[in-house]
PDB file of C-alpha atoms in Angstrom:
ATOM      1  CA  MET A   1      22.932  -7.081 -24.421  1.00 96.00           C
ATOM      2  CA  ILE A   2      20.511  -8.623 -22.245  1.00 97.00           C
ATOM      3  CA  ALA A   3      17.362  -6.949 -21.248  1.00 97.00           C
ATOM      4  CA  TYR A   4      14.015  -7.538 -19.162  1.00 96.00           C
ATOM      5  CA  TRP A   5      10.538  -6.778 -21.432  1.00 95.00           C
ATOM      6  CA  LEU A   6       7.229  -6.881 -19.761  1.00 91.00           C
ATOM      7  CA  ASN A   7       4.379  -8.576 -21.049  1.00 88.00           C
ATOM      8  CA  LYS A   8       0.551  -8.222 -20.346  1.00 80.00           C
ATOM      9  CA  THR A   9      -1.978 -10.625 -21.105  1.00 75.00           C
ATOM     10  CA  GLY A  10      -5.204  -9.570 -18.829  1.00 71.00           C
ATOM     11  CA  ASP A  11      -4.603  -9.562 -15.494  1.00 71.00           C
ATOM     12  CA  THR A  12      -1.313 -11.290 -15.345  1.00 79.00           C
ATOM     13  CA  ALA A  13       2.627  -9.468 -15.954  1.00 82.00           C
ATOM     14  CA  GLN A  14       5.495 -11.644 -16.801  1.00 89.00           C
ATOM     15  CA  LEU A  15       8.874 -10.658 -17.257  1.00 92.00           C
ATOM     16  CA  GLU A  16      11.163 -12.124 -20.585  1.00 93.00           C
ATOM     17  CA  ALA A  17      14.549 -11.826 -21.065  1.00 96.00           C
ATOM     18  CA  ARG A  18      15.879 -10.791 -24.084  1.00 96.00           C
ATOM     19  CA  ASP A  19      18.801 -10.342 -26.155  1.00 97.00           C
ATOM     20  CA  THR A  20      18.441  -6.613 -27.655  1.00 95.00           C
ATOM     21  CA  PRO A  21      20.841  -4.604 -29.609  1.00 95.00           C
ATOM     22  CA  MET A  22      22.724  -1.738 -27.264  1.00 93.00           C
ATOM     23  CA  PRO A  23      20.895   1.340 -26.712  1.00 92.00           C
ATOM     24  CA  ALA A  24      22.068   4.940 -29.338  1.00 87.00           C
ATOM     25  CA  PRO A  25      21.691   7.205 -27.267  1.00 84.00           C
ATOM     26  CA  GLY A  26      20.300   9.740 -29.500  1.00 82.00           C
ATOM     27  CA  ALA A  27      20.842  13.854 -29.431  1.00 82.00           C
ATOM     28  CA  GLY A  28      20.792  14.950 -25.604  1.00 89.00           C
ATOM     29  CA  HIS A  29      21.011  11.729 -24.156  1.00 94.00           C
ATOM     30  CA  MET A  30      24.090   9.149 -22.585  1.00 96.00           C
ATOM     31  CA  LEU A  31      24.500   5.889 -22.316  1.00 97.00           C
ATOM     32  CA  VAL A  32      24.923   4.015 -19.100  1.00 98.00           C
ATOM     33  CA  ARG A  33      25.861   0.729 -17.725  1.00 98.00           C
ATOM     34  CA  VAL A  34      23.597  -0.204 -15.320  1.00 98.00           C
ATOM     35  CA  ARG A  35      24.664  -1.514 -11.690  1.00 98.00           C
ATOM     36  CA  ALA A  36      21.144  -1.569  -9.972  1.00 98.00           C
ATOM     37  CA  ALA A  37      16.790  -0.874 -11.130  1.00 98.00           C
ATOM     38  CA  SER A  38      14.143  -1.543  -8.861  1.00 97.00           C
ATOM     39  CA  ILE A  39      10.354  -3.499  -9.472  1.00 95.00           C
ATOM     40  CA  ASN A  40       8.242  -0.550  -9.212  1.00 92.00           C
ATOM     41  CA  ARG A  41       4.263  -1.833  -8.182  1.00 87.00           C
ATOM     42  CA  GLY A  42       3.284   0.276 -10.618  1.00 81.00           C
ATOM     43  CA  ASP A  43       5.134  -0.207 -13.798  1.00 81.00           C
ATOM     44  CA  ILE A  44       3.731  -4.203 -13.540  1.00 81.00           C
ATOM     45  CA  MET A  45       0.532  -3.531 -12.334  1.00 74.00           C
ATOM     46  CA  ALA A  46      -1.485  -5.617 -15.734  1.00 54.00           C
ATOM     47  CA  ARG A  47      -4.807  -3.572 -14.762  1.00 50.00           C
ATOM     48  CA  ILE A  48      -3.500  -0.453 -15.416  1.00 56.00           C
ATOM     49  CA  LYS A  49      -5.169   0.714 -19.494  1.00 56.00           C
ATOM     50  CA  ARG A  50      -2.453   3.166 -19.845  1.00 54.00           C
ATOM     51  CA  HIS A  51       0.324   0.643 -18.731  1.00 53.00           C
ATOM     52  CA  SER A  52      -0.837  -1.295 -21.448  1.00 57.00           C
ATOM     53  CA  ALA A  53       2.779  -3.523 -23.012  1.00 55.00           C
ATOM     54  CA  ALA A  54       0.437  -5.174 -25.372  1.00 60.00           C
ATOM     55  CA  GLY A  55       3.636  -6.984 -27.737  1.00 68.00           C
ATOM     56  CA  GLY A  56       5.268  -6.051 -24.607  1.00 82.00           C
ATOM     57  CA  ARG A  57       7.871  -3.000 -23.534  1.00 89.00           C
ATOM     58  CA  PRO A  58      11.342  -2.656 -21.734  1.00 93.00           C
ATOM     59  CA  ALA A  59      10.784  -2.919 -17.921  1.00 94.00           C
ATOM     60  CA  GLY A  60      11.502  -0.488 -15.277  1.00 95.00           C
ATOM     61  CA  VAL A  61      12.073   2.872 -15.020  1.00 95.00           C
ATOM     62  CA  ASP A  62      14.739   3.842 -11.908  1.00 97.00           C
ATOM     63  CA  GLY A  63      17.861   2.753 -11.634  1.00 98.00           C
ATOM     64  CA  ALA A  64      21.350   4.060 -11.308  1.00 98.00           C
ATOM     65  CA  GLY A  65      24.905   2.556 -13.012  1.00 98.00           C
ATOM     66  CA  GLU A  66      28.067   3.912 -14.679  1.00 98.00           C
ATOM     67  CA  VAL A  67      28.285   6.496 -17.280  1.00 98.00           C
ATOM     68  CA  VAL A  68      30.035   4.666 -20.273  1.00 97.00           C
ATOM     69  CA  ASP A  69      29.702   7.873 -22.890  1.00 95.00           C
ATOM     70  CA  GLY A  70      28.016  11.388 -21.052  1.00 93.00           C
ATOM     71  CA  GLY A  71      27.863  12.406 -24.542  1.00 89.00           C
ATOM     72  CA  ALA A  72      27.073  16.582 -24.222  1.00 86.00           C
ATOM     73  CA  SER A  73      25.881  15.931 -20.663  1.00 92.00           C
ATOM     74  CA  PRO A  74      27.301  17.201 -17.763  1.00 93.00           C
ATOM     75  CA  PHE A  75      27.983  14.020 -16.573  1.00 96.00           C
ATOM     76  CA  LYS A  76      31.528  12.248 -17.358  1.00 95.00           C
ATOM     77  CA  THR A  77      32.719   9.317 -18.254  1.00 96.00           C
ATOM     78  CA  GLY A  78      32.737   6.558 -15.493  1.00 97.00           C
ATOM     79  CA  GLU A  79      30.524   8.690 -13.177  1.00 98.00           C
ATOM     80  CA  ARG A  80      28.109   6.904 -10.384  1.00 98.00           C
ATOM     81  CA  VAL A  81      24.435   7.890 -11.950  1.00 98.00           C
ATOM     82  CA  MET A  82      20.898   7.683 -10.684  1.00 98.00           C
ATOM     83  CA  PHE A  83      18.161   7.977 -12.614  1.00 98.00           C
ATOM     84  CA  ARG A  84      14.815   7.645 -14.127  1.00 97.00           C
ATOM     85  CA  ALA A  85      14.388   5.741 -17.884  1.00 96.00           C
ATOM     86  CA  HIS A  86      12.302   3.493 -19.289  1.00 94.00           C
ATOM     87  CA  GLY A  87      13.865  -0.251 -19.714  1.00 95.00           C
ATOM     88  CA  ALA A  88      16.284   0.421 -16.774  1.00 97.00           C
ATOM     89  CA  ILE A  89      16.179  -3.736 -15.541  1.00 97.00           C
ATOM     90  CA  ALA A  90      19.181  -4.661 -17.886  1.00 98.00           C
ATOM     91  CA  GLU A  91      22.230  -4.423 -19.129  1.00 98.00           C
ATOM     92  CA  TYR A  92      22.582  -0.875 -20.376  1.00 98.00           C
ATOM     93  CA  ALA A  93      19.937   2.232 -20.787  1.00 97.00           C
ATOM     94  CA  ALA A  94      19.758   5.413 -22.836  1.00 96.00           C
ATOM     95  CA  VAL A  95      19.533   7.895 -20.137  1.00 97.00           C
ATOM     96  CA  ASP A  96      18.117  11.704 -20.349  1.00 96.00           C
ATOM     97  CA  PRO A  97      20.091  13.485 -18.338  1.00 97.00           C
ATOM     98  CA  ALA A  98      17.735  15.825 -17.292  1.00 97.00           C
ATOM     99  CA  LEU A  99      15.919  12.640 -15.527  1.00 98.00           C
ATOM    100  CA  ALA A 100      19.641  11.936 -13.589  1.00 98.00           C
ATOM    101  CA  SER A 101      21.564  12.729 -10.283  1.00 98.00           C
ATOM    102  CA  ARG A 102      24.593  11.789  -9.214  1.00 98.00           C
ATOM    103  CA  VAL A 103      25.288   9.044  -6.424  1.00 98.00           C
ATOM    104  CA  PRO A 104      26.193  10.517  -2.875  1.00 97.00           C
ATOM    105  CA  GLU A 105      29.469   8.805  -1.762  1.00 95.00           C
ATOM    106  CA  THR A 106      28.165   6.990   0.674  1.00 94.00           C
ATOM    107  CA  MET A 107      25.058   5.308  -0.983  1.00 97.00           C
ATOM    108  CA  SER A 108      25.721   1.881  -2.168  1.00 97.00           C
ATOM    109  CA  TRP A 109      24.456   0.739  -6.223  1.00 98.00           C
ATOM    110  CA  GLU A 110      21.234  -0.995  -4.466  1.00 98.00           C
ATOM    111  CA  GLU A 111      20.122   2.002  -2.773  1.00 98.00           C
ATOM    112  CA  ALA A 112      20.653   4.515  -5.344  1.00 98.00           C
ATOM    113  CA  GLY A 113      19.061   2.231  -8.344  1.00 98.00           C
ATOM    114  CA  SER A 114      15.370   1.756  -5.834  1.00 97.00           C
ATOM    115  CA  LEU A 115      15.468   5.552  -5.281  1.00 97.00           C
ATOM    116  CA  LEU A 116      14.195   7.762  -7.727  1.00 98.00           C
ATOM    117  CA  ALA A 117      11.109   6.751  -9.077  1.00 97.00           C
ATOM    118  CA  ALA A 118       9.677   6.396  -5.237  1.00 97.00           C
ATOM    119  CA  TYR A 119      11.247   9.152  -4.079  1.00 98.00           C
ATOM    120  CA  VAL A 120      10.444  11.743  -7.071  1.00 98.00           C
ATOM    121  CA  THR A 121       6.871  10.091  -6.725  1.00 97.00           C
ATOM    122  CA  GLY A 122       6.206  10.868  -2.868  1.00 98.00           C
ATOM    123  CA  TRP A 123       7.895  14.355  -3.053  1.00 98.00           C
ATOM    124  CA  GLU A 124       5.212  15.063  -5.537  1.00 98.00           C
ATOM    125  CA  ALA A 125       2.244  13.854  -3.638  1.00 98.00           C
ATOM    126  CA  VAL A 126       2.940  15.508  -0.704  1.00 98.00           C
ATOM    127  CA  CYS A 127       5.427  18.344  -1.326  1.00 98.00           C
ATOM    128  CA  GLN A 128       4.514  19.407  -5.198  1.00 97.00           C
ATOM    129  CA  PHE A 129       0.965  19.261  -5.147  1.00 97.00           C
ATOM    130  CA  GLY A 130       0.512  18.152  -1.698  1.00 98.00           C
ATOM    131  CA  ARG A 131       1.872  21.542  -0.155  1.00 98.00           C
ATOM    132  CA  MET A 132       3.177  20.146   3.195  1.00 98.00           C
ATOM    133  CA  LYS A 133       4.958  22.168   5.706  1.00 98.00           C
ATOM    134  CA  ALA A 134       6.372  21.622   9.469  1.00 98.00           C
ATOM    135  CA  GLY A 135       3.230  20.688  11.372  1.00 98.00           C
ATOM    136  CA  ASP A 136       0.752  19.485   9.203  1.00 98.00           C
ATOM    137  CA  TRP A 137      -0.985  15.422   9.225  1.00 98.00           C
ATOM    138  CA  VAL A 138      -0.016  13.375   6.434  1.00 98.00           C
ATOM    139  CA  LEU A 139      -1.941  10.299   6.150  1.00 98.00           C
ATOM    140  CA  LEU A 140      -0.153   7.486   4.551  1.00 98.00           C
ATOM    141  CA  CYS A 141      -2.649   4.715   3.162  1.00 97.00           C
ATOM    142  CA  GLY A 142      -0.438   2.058   2.356  1.00 95.00           C
ATOM    143  CA  VAL A 143       2.612   3.318   4.210  1.00 97.00           C
ATOM    144  CA  SER A 144       4.751   0.246   3.551  1.00 96.00           C
ATOM    145  CA  SER A 145       5.127   0.336  -0.057  1.00 95.00           C
ATOM    146  CA  GLY A 146       8.205   2.061  -1.810  1.00 96.00           C
ATOM    147  CA  VAL A 147       6.175   5.476  -2.301  1.00 97.00           C
ATOM    148  CA  GLY A 148       4.938   5.337   1.470  1.00 97.00           C
ATOM    149  CA  VAL A 149       8.065   5.003   2.992  1.00 98.00           C
ATOM    150  CA  ALA A 150       9.654   7.546   0.419  1.00 98.00           C
ATOM    151  CA  ALA A 151       7.114   9.680   1.307  1.00 98.00           C
ATOM    152  CA  LEU A 152       7.334   9.049   5.167  1.00 98.00           C
ATOM    153  CA  GLN A 153      10.976  10.113   5.530  1.00 98.00           C
ATOM    154  CA  MET A 154      10.540  13.067   3.856  1.00 98.00           C
ATOM    155  CA  ALA A 155       7.230  14.334   5.696  1.00 98.00           C
ATOM    156  CA  ARG A 156       9.777  13.205   9.350  1.00 98.00           C
ATOM    157  CA  HIS A 157      12.408  15.483   7.613  1.00 98.00           C
ATOM    158  CA  ILE A 158      10.364  18.347   6.786  1.00 97.00           C
ATOM    159  CA  GLY A 159       8.362  18.046  10.226  1.00 98.00           C
ATOM    160  CA  ALA A 160       5.214  16.422   9.002  1.00 98.00           C
ATOM    161  CA  ARG A 161       3.049  14.017  11.069  1.00 98.00           C
ATOM    162  CA  VAL A 162       2.479  11.143   9.503  1.00 98.00           C
ATOM    163  CA  ILE A 163      -0.284   8.510  10.694  1.00 98.00           C
ATOM    164  CA  GLY A 164       0.019   5.204   8.493  1.00 98.00           C
ATOM    165  CA  THR A 165      -2.438   2.149   7.800  1.00 97.00           C
ATOM    166  CA  SER A 166      -1.560  -1.477   6.603  1.00 96.00           C
ATOM    167  CA  GLY A 167      -2.680  -4.562   7.097  1.00 94.00           C
ATOM    168  CA  SER A 168       0.424  -5.449   8.696  1.00 95.00           C
ATOM    169  CA  ALA A 169       1.186  -4.637  12.711  1.00 96.00           C
ATOM    170  CA  GLN A 170       4.822  -5.672  12.314  1.00 96.00           C
ATOM    171  CA  LYS A 171       5.086  -3.324   9.496  1.00 97.00           C
ATOM    172  CA  LEU A 172       3.481  -0.600  11.369  1.00 97.00           C
ATOM    173  CA  GLU A 173       6.345  -1.072  14.264  1.00 97.00           C
ATOM    174  CA  ALA A 174       9.244  -1.548  11.771  1.00 96.00           C
ATOM    175  CA  LEU A 175       8.192   1.453  10.457  1.00 97.00           C
ATOM    176  CA  LYS A 176       8.300   3.278  13.526  1.00 97.00           C
ATOM    177  CA  LYS A 177      11.976   3.161  13.850  1.00 95.00           C
ATOM    178  CA  LEU A 178      11.474   5.508  10.616  1.00 96.00           C
ATOM    179  CA  GLY A 179       9.377   8.458  12.464  1.00 97.00           C
ATOM    180  CA  LEU A 180       5.479   6.594  12.090  1.00 98.00           C
ATOM    181  CA  ASP A 181       3.619   8.523  14.703  1.00 98.00           C
ATOM    182  CA  VAL A 182       0.591   6.701  14.352  1.00 98.00           C
ATOM    183  CA  GLY A 183      -0.240   3.325  12.731  1.00 98.00           C
ATOM    184  CA  ILE A 184      -3.403   1.706  11.997  1.00 98.00           C
ATOM    185  CA  VAL A 185      -4.133  -1.961  10.978  1.00 97.00           C
ATOM    186  CA  ALA A 186      -6.271  -1.883   8.408  1.00 93.00           C
ATOM    187  CA  ARG A 187      -7.067  -3.343   4.808  1.00 84.00           C
ATOM    188  CA  GLY A 188      -9.134  -1.420   2.761  1.00 80.00           C
ATOM    189  CA  GLY A 189     -10.727   1.254   4.401  1.00 86.00           C
ATOM    190  CA  ASP A 190     -12.055   1.068   8.201  1.00 89.00           C
ATOM    191  CA  PHE A 191      -9.686   3.545   9.502  1.00 96.00           C
ATOM    192  CA  ALA A 192     -11.520   7.056   8.994  1.00 97.00           C
ATOM    193  CA  GLY A 193     -12.336   7.112  12.884  1.00 97.00           C
ATOM    194  CA  GLU A 194      -9.216   6.192  13.776  1.00 97.00           C
ATOM    195  CA  VAL A 195      -7.381   8.825  12.034  1.00 98.00           C
ATOM    196  CA  LEU A 196      -9.884  11.239  13.497  1.00 98.00           C
ATOM    197  CA  GLN A 197      -8.947  10.141  16.994  1.00 98.00           C
ATOM    198  CA  ALA A 198      -5.343  10.477  16.606  1.00 98.00           C
ATOM    199  CA  THR A 199      -5.467  13.895  15.435  1.00 98.00           C
ATOM    200  CA  SER A 200      -8.335  15.097  18.218  1.00 97.00           C
ATOM    201  CA  GLY A 201     -11.196  15.170  15.731  1.00 97.00           C
ATOM    202  CA  LYS A 202      -9.088  17.385  13.453  1.00 97.00           C
ATOM    203  CA  GLY A 203      -8.636  14.952  11.036  1.00 98.00           C
ATOM    204  CA  VAL A 204      -5.117  15.164   8.580  1.00 98.00           C
ATOM    205  CA  ASP A 205      -4.147  17.557   5.888  1.00 98.00           C
ATOM    206  CA  ILE A 206      -2.684  15.392   3.179  1.00 98.00           C
ATOM    207  CA  ALA A 207      -4.323  12.391   2.488  1.00 98.00           C
ATOM    208  CA  VAL A 208      -2.007   9.431   0.393  1.00 98.00           C
ATOM    209  CA  ASN A 209      -3.829   6.867  -1.342  1.00 97.00           C
ATOM    210  CA  LEU A 210      -1.410   4.144  -2.127  1.00 96.00           C
ATOM    211  CA  VAL A 211      -4.220   1.391  -1.960  1.00 95.00           C
ATOM    212  CA  GLY A 212      -6.489   1.996  -4.205  1.00 94.00           C
ATOM    213  CA  GLY A 213     -10.512   2.206  -4.370  1.00 94.00           C
ATOM    214  CA  THR A 214     -11.435   0.273  -0.988  1.00 95.00           C
ATOM    215  CA  ALA A 215      -9.427   3.290   0.729  1.00 96.00           C
ATOM    216  CA  PHE A 216     -10.640   6.317  -1.602  1.00 97.00           C
ATOM    217  CA  PRO A 217     -14.202   6.993   1.155  1.00 97.00           C
ATOM    218  CA  ALA A 218     -11.944   7.088   4.610  1.00 97.00           C
ATOM    219  CA  CYS A 219      -9.434   8.899   3.172  1.00 98.00           C
ATOM    220  CA  VAL A 220     -11.960  11.757   1.836  1.00 98.00           C
ATOM    221  CA  GLN A 221     -13.467  11.619   5.175  1.00 97.00           C
ATOM    222  CA  ALA A 222     -10.186  11.391   7.070  1.00 98.00           C
ATOM    223  CA  CYS A 223      -9.286  15.387   5.893  1.00 98.00           C
ATOM    224  CA  THR A 224      -9.565  18.633   7.466  1.00 98.00           C
ATOM    225  CA  ASP A 225     -11.134  21.369   5.884  1.00 98.00           C
ATOM    226  CA  PHE A 226      -9.161  22.374   3.011  1.00 98.00           C
ATOM    227  CA  GLY A 227      -7.253  19.035   2.697  1.00 98.00           C
ATOM    228  CA  ARG A 228      -5.986  17.340  -0.250  1.00 98.00           C
ATOM    229  CA  VAL A 229      -6.366  13.510  -1.325  1.00 98.00           C
ATOM    230  CA  ILE A 230      -4.048  12.021  -3.700  1.00 98.00           C
ATOM    231  CA  ILE A 231      -4.298   9.248  -5.584  1.00 97.00           C
ATOM    232  CA  VAL A 232      -1.102   7.500  -6.207  1.00 96.00           C
ATOM    233  CA  GLY A 233      -2.087   4.009  -7.121  1.00 90.00           C
ATOM    234  CA  TYR A 234      -4.579   1.017  -6.300  1.00 88.00           C
ATOM    235  CA  VAL A 235      -3.122  -2.816  -5.126  1.00 88.00           C
ATOM    236  CA  ASP A 236      -6.274  -3.702  -4.664  1.00 88.00           C
ATOM    237  CA  ASN A 237      -7.371  -4.029  -7.804  1.00 86.00           C
ATOM    238  CA  THR A 238     -10.341  -1.460  -7.110  1.00 90.00           C
ATOM    239  CA  MET A 239     -11.074   1.418  -9.504  1.00 89.00           C
ATOM    240  CA  HIS A 240     -13.931   2.059  -8.853  1.00 92.00           C
ATOM    241  CA  ALA A 241     -15.223   3.875  -5.328  1.00 94.00           C
ATOM    242  CA  ASP A 242     -17.909   6.031  -3.701  1.00 94.00           C
ATOM    243  CA  PHE A 243     -17.924   9.697  -3.623  1.00 94.00           C
ATOM    244  CA  ASP A 244     -18.796  11.580  -0.649  1.00 95.00           C
ATOM    245  CA  MET A 245     -19.721  14.959  -2.692  1.00 96.00           C
ATOM    246  CA  GLU A 246     -20.951  16.710   0.642  1.00 97.00           C
ATOM    247  CA  THR A 247     -17.678  15.539   2.504  1.00 96.00           C
ATOM    248  CA  VAL A 248     -15.556  17.042  -0.590  1.00 97.00           C
ATOM    249  CA  HIS A 249     -17.716  19.735  -0.955  1.00 98.00           C
ATOM    250  CA  GLY A 250     -18.182  21.071   2.320  1.00 98.00           C
ATOM    251  CA  ARG A 251     -14.778  21.033   3.171  1.00 98.00           C
ATOM    252  CA  ARG A 252     -13.255  22.771   0.334  1.00 98.00           C
ATOM    253  CA  LEU A 253     -10.981  19.177  -0.360  1.00 98.00           C
ATOM    254  CA  GLN A 254      -9.047  18.887  -3.358  1.00 98.00           C
ATOM    255  CA  ILE A 255      -8.841  15.537  -5.148  1.00 98.00           C
ATOM    256  CA  MET A 256      -5.668  14.844  -7.435  1.00 97.00           C
ATOM    257  CA  GLY A 257      -4.464  11.712  -9.089  1.00 96.00           C
ATOM    258  CA  ILE A 258      -0.362  11.104  -9.570  1.00 94.00           C
ATOM    259  CA  SER A 259       0.633   9.014 -12.407  1.00 91.00           C
ATOM    260  CA  ASN A 260       4.108   9.811 -14.488  1.00 88.00           C
ATOM    261  CA  THR A 261       2.000   8.099 -17.662  1.00 87.00           C
ATOM    262  CA  PRO A 262       1.032  11.579 -19.110  1.00 91.00           C
ATOM    263  CA  LEU A 263       4.151  13.484 -18.075  1.00 93.00           C
ATOM    264  CA  THR A 264       6.578  15.242 -21.078  1.00 93.00           C
ATOM    265  CA  PRO A 265      10.136  14.570 -20.429  1.00 93.00           C
ATOM    266  CA  VAL A 266      10.056  18.279 -19.621  1.00 95.00           C
ATOM    267  CA  MET A 267       7.261  17.618 -16.884  1.00 96.00           C
ATOM    268  CA  ARG A 268       8.964  14.545 -15.378  1.00 96.00           C
ATOM    269  CA  ALA A 269      12.510  16.902 -15.453  1.00 97.00           C
ATOM    270  CA  VAL A 270      11.189  19.403 -12.989  1.00 97.00           C
ATOM    271  CA  ALA A 271      10.211  17.233 -10.544  1.00 97.00           C
ATOM    272  CA  HIS A 272      13.482  15.547 -10.615  1.00 98.00           C
ATOM    273  CA  ARG A 273      14.730  18.980  -9.921  1.00 98.00           C
ATOM    274  CA  GLY A 274      12.218  19.597  -7.528  1.00 98.00           C
ATOM    275  CA  PHE A 275      12.748  16.600  -5.335  1.00 98.00           C
ATOM    276  CA  MET A 276      16.620  17.221  -5.756  1.00 98.00           C
ATOM    277  CA  ALA A 277      16.070  20.391  -4.294  1.00 98.00           C
ATOM    278  CA  ASP A 278      13.969  20.057  -1.671  1.00 98.00           C
ATOM    279  CA  PHE A 279      16.098  16.241  -0.109  1.00 98.00           C
ATOM    280  CA  GLY A 280      19.350  16.365  -1.714  1.00 98.00           C
ATOM    281  CA  SER A 281      21.384  17.224   0.976  1.00 97.00           C
ATOM    282  CA  ALA A 282      19.300  14.741   2.916  1.00 98.00           C
ATOM    283  CA  LEU A 283      20.510  12.176   0.735  1.00 98.00           C
ATOM    284  CA  GLU A 284      24.195  13.401   0.571  1.00 97.00           C
ATOM    285  CA  THR A 285      24.183  13.535   4.543  1.00 97.00           C
ATOM    286  CA  GLY A 286      22.035   9.800   4.778  1.00 96.00           C
ATOM    287  CA  ALA A 287      19.203  11.759   6.653  1.00 97.00           C
ATOM    288  CA  ILE A 288      16.808  10.293   4.125  1.00 97.00           C
ATOM    289  CA  ARG A 289      17.986   6.615   2.917  1.00 96.00           C
ATOM    290  CA  PRO A 290      16.000   3.808   0.647  1.00 97.00           C
ATOM    291  CA  LEU A 291      14.453   0.861   2.721  1.00 97.00           C
ATOM    292  CA  ILE A 292      15.575  -1.838   0.852  1.00 97.00           C
ATOM    293  CA  ASP A 293      13.688  -4.868   1.819  1.00 97.00           C
ATOM    294  CA  ARG A 294      15.160  -7.398  -0.626  1.00 97.00           C
ATOM    295  CA  VAL A 295      17.878  -8.189  -3.406  1.00 98.00           C
ATOM    296  CA  PHE A 296      17.689 -10.368  -6.245  1.00 98.00           C
ATOM    297  CA  SER A 297      20.053 -10.621  -8.864  1.00 98.00           C
ATOM    298  CA  PHE A 298      19.707  -9.308 -12.526  1.00 97.00           C
ATOM    299  CA  GLU A 299      18.769 -13.442 -13.453  1.00 97.00           C
ATOM    300  CA  GLN A 300      16.276 -13.396 -11.166  1.00 97.00           C
ATOM    301  CA  ALA A 301      14.632 -10.684 -12.200  1.00 97.00           C
ATOM    302  CA  PRO A 302      10.856 -12.911 -13.205  1.00 95.00           C
ATOM    303  CA  ALA A 303      11.457 -13.700  -9.087  1.00 96.00           C
ATOM    304  CA  ALA A 304      11.572 -10.077  -8.244  1.00 96.00           C
ATOM    305  CA  LYS A 305       8.416  -9.616  -9.646  1.00 94.00           C
ATOM    306  CA  ASP A 306       6.784 -12.072  -8.415  1.00 93.00           C
ATOM    307  CA  TYR A 307       8.286 -11.296  -4.699  1.00 95.00           C
ATOM    308  CA  VAL A 308       6.445  -7.899  -4.989  1.00 93.00           C
ATOM    309  CA  GLU A 309       3.044  -8.448  -6.510  1.00 90.00           C
ATOM    310  CA  THR A 310       2.485 -10.730  -2.734  1.00 90.00           C
ATOM    311  CA  ASN A 311       2.786  -7.656  -0.920  1.00 88.00           C
ATOM    312  CA  GLN A 312       4.675  -8.706   1.502  1.00 91.00           C
ATOM    313  CA  LEU A 313       7.729  -6.498   1.420  1.00 93.00           C
ATOM    314  CA  ILE A 314       8.120  -3.286   3.178  1.00 96.00           C
ATOM    315  CA  GLY A 315      10.404  -0.290   1.143  1.00 96.00           C
ATOM    316  CA  LYS A 316      11.587  -1.501  -1.632  1.00 97.00           C
ATOM    317  CA  VAL A 317      12.976  -4.473  -4.002  1.00 97.00           C
ATOM    318  CA  VAL A 318      15.678  -4.603  -5.905  1.00 98.00           C
ATOM    319  CA  VAL A 319      17.891  -5.890  -8.932  1.00 98.00           C
ATOM    320  CA  THR A 320      21.415  -5.949  -9.356  1.00 98.00           C
ATOM    321  CA  MET A 321      24.078  -6.340 -12.487  1.00 94.00           C
ATOM    322  CA  ARG A 322      27.347  -7.427 -11.414  1.00 80.00           C
TER     323      ARG A 322
END
């Protein structure tokens, strides 16, 4: 079969198509014919040390497809499933059933294939660790990213109020259709004052940093007492930032990082079940649907990766296999 591998050298990453053996699912896994998979920024960022791909590694972390061999899993041959698995940008993938769910009937392959990595990560940020509840103010720095859009939809579904930052006024205007309450045009960290103004001086309960080190100081300044700062990514390639110890201490802030890299399969399964328990019904009814920016063919996967790196997208970029 053909599978894409990710090769990283220095600050660059390339996708390379390789002719590889068909996956041989081990005990407790199933074989899935992949129909769609997404390009995730964290997977392709070459500067993240813990995402090293020295010598290359299978590309892709989530997708959707048909079960070929369900093994001892609860899934039957032919069922449509969406899943998280390393090596998802391939014709076939070995999948842990604990990281898979059935695709809602009204959902397309493209939507299902782009869903789980972004939405489970977003759920971890605003629900598991952010402890979001109705009425909260949530700040999403880099709201137009895949995780940003996912967190926006989940927050609005629960009844929280959302402030989003982006360098593009056009992106912010488009996201108002998904319920964005306040959009702030900002690159880097010049937004804390506008956040405080929007919240009548209170600040936000949760600040999700999808931008990086340039946005971190303002995320801290924008939080109210007992606020939570959740660090998800650093597309600005800035890994270090000023740390305002007085504000963190005085407001009793909590600062957490969200990364899938150190998680065990059991930990990933807990997050998967948590997201599906909270929002599975919203997926079934269509109240929450992934926002697809652009779809590429399987052969165009390298171009899809390049497009993601331009930061022009809103939501997700998908590769389809037909």
